[in-house]
């Protein structure tokens, strides 16, 4: 099944799963931007991946698409023009291509939301699975029954040896 990330519903949870080089990161960027265009605060969009390397690349690409869309929105509000050389963000200005399209009647509000998102980008929950779990355990230390500030063990071979 092919995913049209510009048009698919954004209600609920989404899992993007596919082989290497199939466009997962590209689709995640589009879904991320659509949620920002809907006014969802950047701190409420959870993006989780497997490795530190993939997380760093994803964070960089999310920052880039946010910046490019923000710049295009600024240009659009000033003179109504769009950058013709960026096919990835042009659908964000076309209601037939993207339901959350930036139009003249909502451009100022979207611009405000995108500026806020850019300022808060470092607080965006983009992490590895284990990074997210560690964060949740620390933020909810009392509820989880764990001591605050505990770090996950990456090498448990000594415990396995004791158990054997």
Tab-separated table of C-alpha atoms in Angstrom:
chain	number	residue	atom	x	y	z
A	1	UNK	CA	0.000	0.000	0.000
A	2	UNK	CA	1.436	3.347	-1.012
A	3	UNK	CA	1.253	6.227	1.443
A	4	UNK	CA	0.239	9.674	0.202
A	5	UNK	CA	1.602	11.670	3.106
A	6	UNK	CA	0.119	14.936	1.789
A	7	UNK	CA	-3.460	13.608	1.899
A	8	UNK	CA	-3.714	10.732	4.388
A	9	UNK	CA	-5.779	11.324	7.558
A	10	UNK	CA	-3.849	12.694	10.524
A	11	UNK	CA	-6.208	11.478	13.209
A	12	UNK	CA	-4.737	8.939	15.619
A	13	UNK	CA	-1.327	7.309	15.698
A	14	UNK	CA	0.800	6.658	12.625
A	15	UNK	CA	3.447	4.064	11.970
A	16	UNK	CA	5.687	4.479	8.945
A	17	UNK	CA	7.439	1.172	8.317
A	18	UNK	CA	9.314	0.166	5.177
A	19	UNK	CA	12.667	-1.021	3.893
A	20	UNK	CA	15.793	1.089	3.574
A	21	UNK	CA	15.709	3.841	0.974
A	22	UNK	CA	11.945	3.779	0.428
A	23	UNK	CA	11.176	7.308	1.649
A	24	UNK	CA	10.244	6.841	5.304
A	25	UNK	CA	12.006	10.020	6.404
A	26	UNK	CA	10.476	11.982	3.525
A	27	UNK	CA	6.979	10.861	4.528
A	28	UNK	CA	7.594	11.574	8.203
A	29	UNK	CA	8.655	15.131	7.297
A	30	UNK	CA	5.426	15.705	5.398
A	31	UNK	CA	3.241	14.289	8.186
A	32	UNK	CA	5.154	16.393	10.721
A	33	UNK	CA	4.637	19.590	8.711
A	34	UNK	CA	0.951	18.884	8.160
A	35	UNK	CA	0.444	18.556	11.889
A	36	UNK	CA	2.244	21.867	12.448
A	37	UNK	CA	0.061	23.471	9.771
A	38	UNK	CA	-2.998	22.245	11.683
A	39	UNK	CA	-1.732	24.126	14.723
A	40	UNK	CA	-0.512	21.154	16.743
A	41	UNK	CA	2.290	22.399	19.029
A	42	UNK	CA	5.677	20.965	18.100
A	43	UNK	CA	6.104	19.628	21.636
A	44	UNK	CA	3.041	17.385	21.137
A	45	UNK	CA	4.305	15.618	18.010
A	46	UNK	CA	6.250	12.514	18.990
A	47	UNK	CA	8.699	11.214	16.382
A	48	UNK	CA	10.562	8.027	17.306
A	49	UNK	CA	13.118	6.061	15.315
A	50	UNK	CA	15.614	3.273	16.015
A	51	UNK	CA	19.168	4.589	15.953
A	52	UNK	CA	20.949	7.722	17.127
A	53	UNK	CA	22.163	8.285	13.561
A	54	UNK	CA	18.628	8.059	12.144
A	55	UNK	CA	17.365	10.373	14.882
A	56	UNK	CA	20.024	12.982	14.088
A	57	UNK	CA	19.226	12.838	10.365
A	58	UNK	CA	15.488	13.036	11.023
A	59	UNK	CA	15.881	15.978	13.398
A	60	UNK	CA	17.990	17.795	10.790
A	61	UNK	CA	15.468	17.150	8.021
A	62	UNK	CA	12.505	18.195	10.195
A	63	UNK	CA	14.293	21.426	11.094
A	64	UNK	CA	15.056	22.045	7.409
A	65	UNK	CA	11.494	21.485	6.137
A	66	UNK	CA	10.130	23.673	8.929
A	67	UNK	CA	12.551	26.453	8.007
A	68	UNK	CA	11.824	26.147	4.275
A	69	UNK	CA	8.055	26.148	4.829
A	70	UNK	CA	8.316	29.103	7.199
A	71	UNK	CA	10.357	31.089	4.664
A	72	UNK	CA	7.868	30.231	1.909
A	73	UNK	CA	4.984	31.300	4.156
A	74	UNK	CA	6.708	34.613	4.896
A	75	UNK	CA	7.229	35.182	1.165
A	76	UNK	CA	3.597	34.210	0.501
A	77	UNK	CA	2.243	36.675	3.080
A	78	UNK	CA	4.421	39.488	1.712
A	79	UNK	CA	3.774	39.224	-2.022
A	80	UNK	CA	1.703	36.097	-2.685
A	81	UNK	CA	4.542	34.336	-4.488
A	82	UNK	CA	5.955	30.874	-3.838
A	83	UNK	CA	9.394	29.378	-4.350
A	84	UNK	CA	9.032	27.358	-7.542
A	85	UNK	CA	12.197	25.346	-6.905
A	86	UNK	CA	10.972	23.384	-3.879
A	87	UNK	CA	8.522	20.686	-4.964
A	88	UNK	CA	8.374	19.262	-1.442
A	89	UNK	CA	6.741	22.318	0.149
A	90	UNK	CA	4.629	23.566	-2.779
A	91	UNK	CA	1.751	21.143	-1.960
A	92	UNK	CA	1.425	22.898	1.420
A	93	UNK	CA	0.031	25.872	-0.546
A	94	UNK	CA	-2.416	23.863	-2.680
A	95	UNK	CA	-5.687	22.742	-1.070
A	96	UNK	CA	-6.191	20.023	-3.690
A	97	UNK	CA	-2.814	18.507	-2.757
A	98	UNK	CA	-2.878	19.042	1.020
A	99	UNK	CA	-5.965	19.529	3.234
A	100	UNK	CA	-4.051	21.833	5.607
A	101	UNK	CA	-2.948	24.136	2.774
A	102	UNK	CA	-1.685	27.595	3.576
A	103	UNK	CA	-4.179	29.975	1.990
A	104	UNK	CA	-4.552	33.753	2.094
A	105	UNK	CA	-7.192	33.548	4.826
A	106	UNK	CA	-5.046	31.478	7.223
A	107	UNK	CA	-1.497	32.511	6.302
A	108	UNK	CA	-0.992	34.885	9.240
A	109	UNK	CA	-2.071	32.293	11.809
A	110	UNK	CA	0.023	29.566	10.168
A	111	UNK	CA	2.993	31.940	10.063
A	112	UNK	CA	2.635	32.585	13.795
A	113	UNK	CA	2.405	28.833	14.521
A	114	UNK	CA	5.445	28.043	12.367
A	115	UNK	CA	7.531	30.757	14.041
A	116	UNK	CA	6.580	29.356	17.441
A	117	UNK	CA	7.479	25.853	16.260
A	118	UNK	CA	10.858	27.022	15.007
A	119	UNK	CA	11.601	28.735	18.323
A	120	UNK	CA	10.586	25.588	20.229
A	121	UNK	CA	12.255	23.096	17.909
A	122	UNK	CA	14.843	21.969	20.454
A	123	UNK	CA	11.977	20.862	22.716
A	124	UNK	CA	10.449	18.647	20.005
A	125	UNK	CA	10.284	15.016	21.136
A	126	UNK	CA	12.341	13.470	18.325
A	127	UNK	CA	14.344	10.569	19.719
A	128	UNK	CA	15.239	6.920	19.633
A	129	UNK	CA	12.913	4.373	21.183
A	130	UNK	CA	15.212	3.893	24.180
A	131	UNK	CA	15.659	7.666	24.519
A	132	UNK	CA	11.905	8.162	24.622
A	133	UNK	CA	11.453	5.369	27.172
A	134	UNK	CA	14.201	6.824	29.393
A	135	UNK	CA	12.597	10.243	29.209
A	136	UNK	CA	9.183	8.869	30.156
A	137	UNK	CA	10.629	6.905	33.079
A	138	UNK	CA	12.422	10.019	34.350
A	139	UNK	CA	9.418	12.307	33.886
A	140	UNK	CA	7.156	9.779	35.580
A	141	UNK	CA	9.585	8.421	38.162
A	142	UNK	CA	7.039	8.459	40.980
A	143	UNK	CA	4.347	6.683	38.964
A	144	UNK	CA	6.787	4.085	37.618
A	145	UNK	CA	8.223	3.307	41.054
A	146	UNK	CA	11.781	3.969	39.894
A	147	UNK	CA	14.290	6.331	41.421
A	148	UNK	CA	14.550	9.669	39.625
A	149	UNK	CA	17.588	9.977	37.365
A	150	UNK	CA	18.163	6.274	36.786
A	151	UNK	CA	19.913	5.462	33.537
A	152	UNK	CA	19.162	2.352	31.460
A	153	UNK	CA	21.874	-0.284	31.353
A	154	UNK	CA	23.198	-0.967	27.893
A	155	UNK	CA	25.305	-3.936	28.977
A	156	UNK	CA	23.453	-6.520	31.050
A	157	UNK	CA	25.896	-9.389	30.529
A	158	UNK	CA	26.804	-9.441	34.235
A	159	UNK	CA	23.133	-9.917	35.139
A	160	UNK	CA	22.761	-12.701	32.589
A	161	UNK	CA	25.865	-14.386	34.017
A	162	UNK	CA	24.471	-14.160	37.575
A	163	UNK	CA	21.113	-15.546	36.435
A	164	UNK	CA	22.792	-18.495	34.721
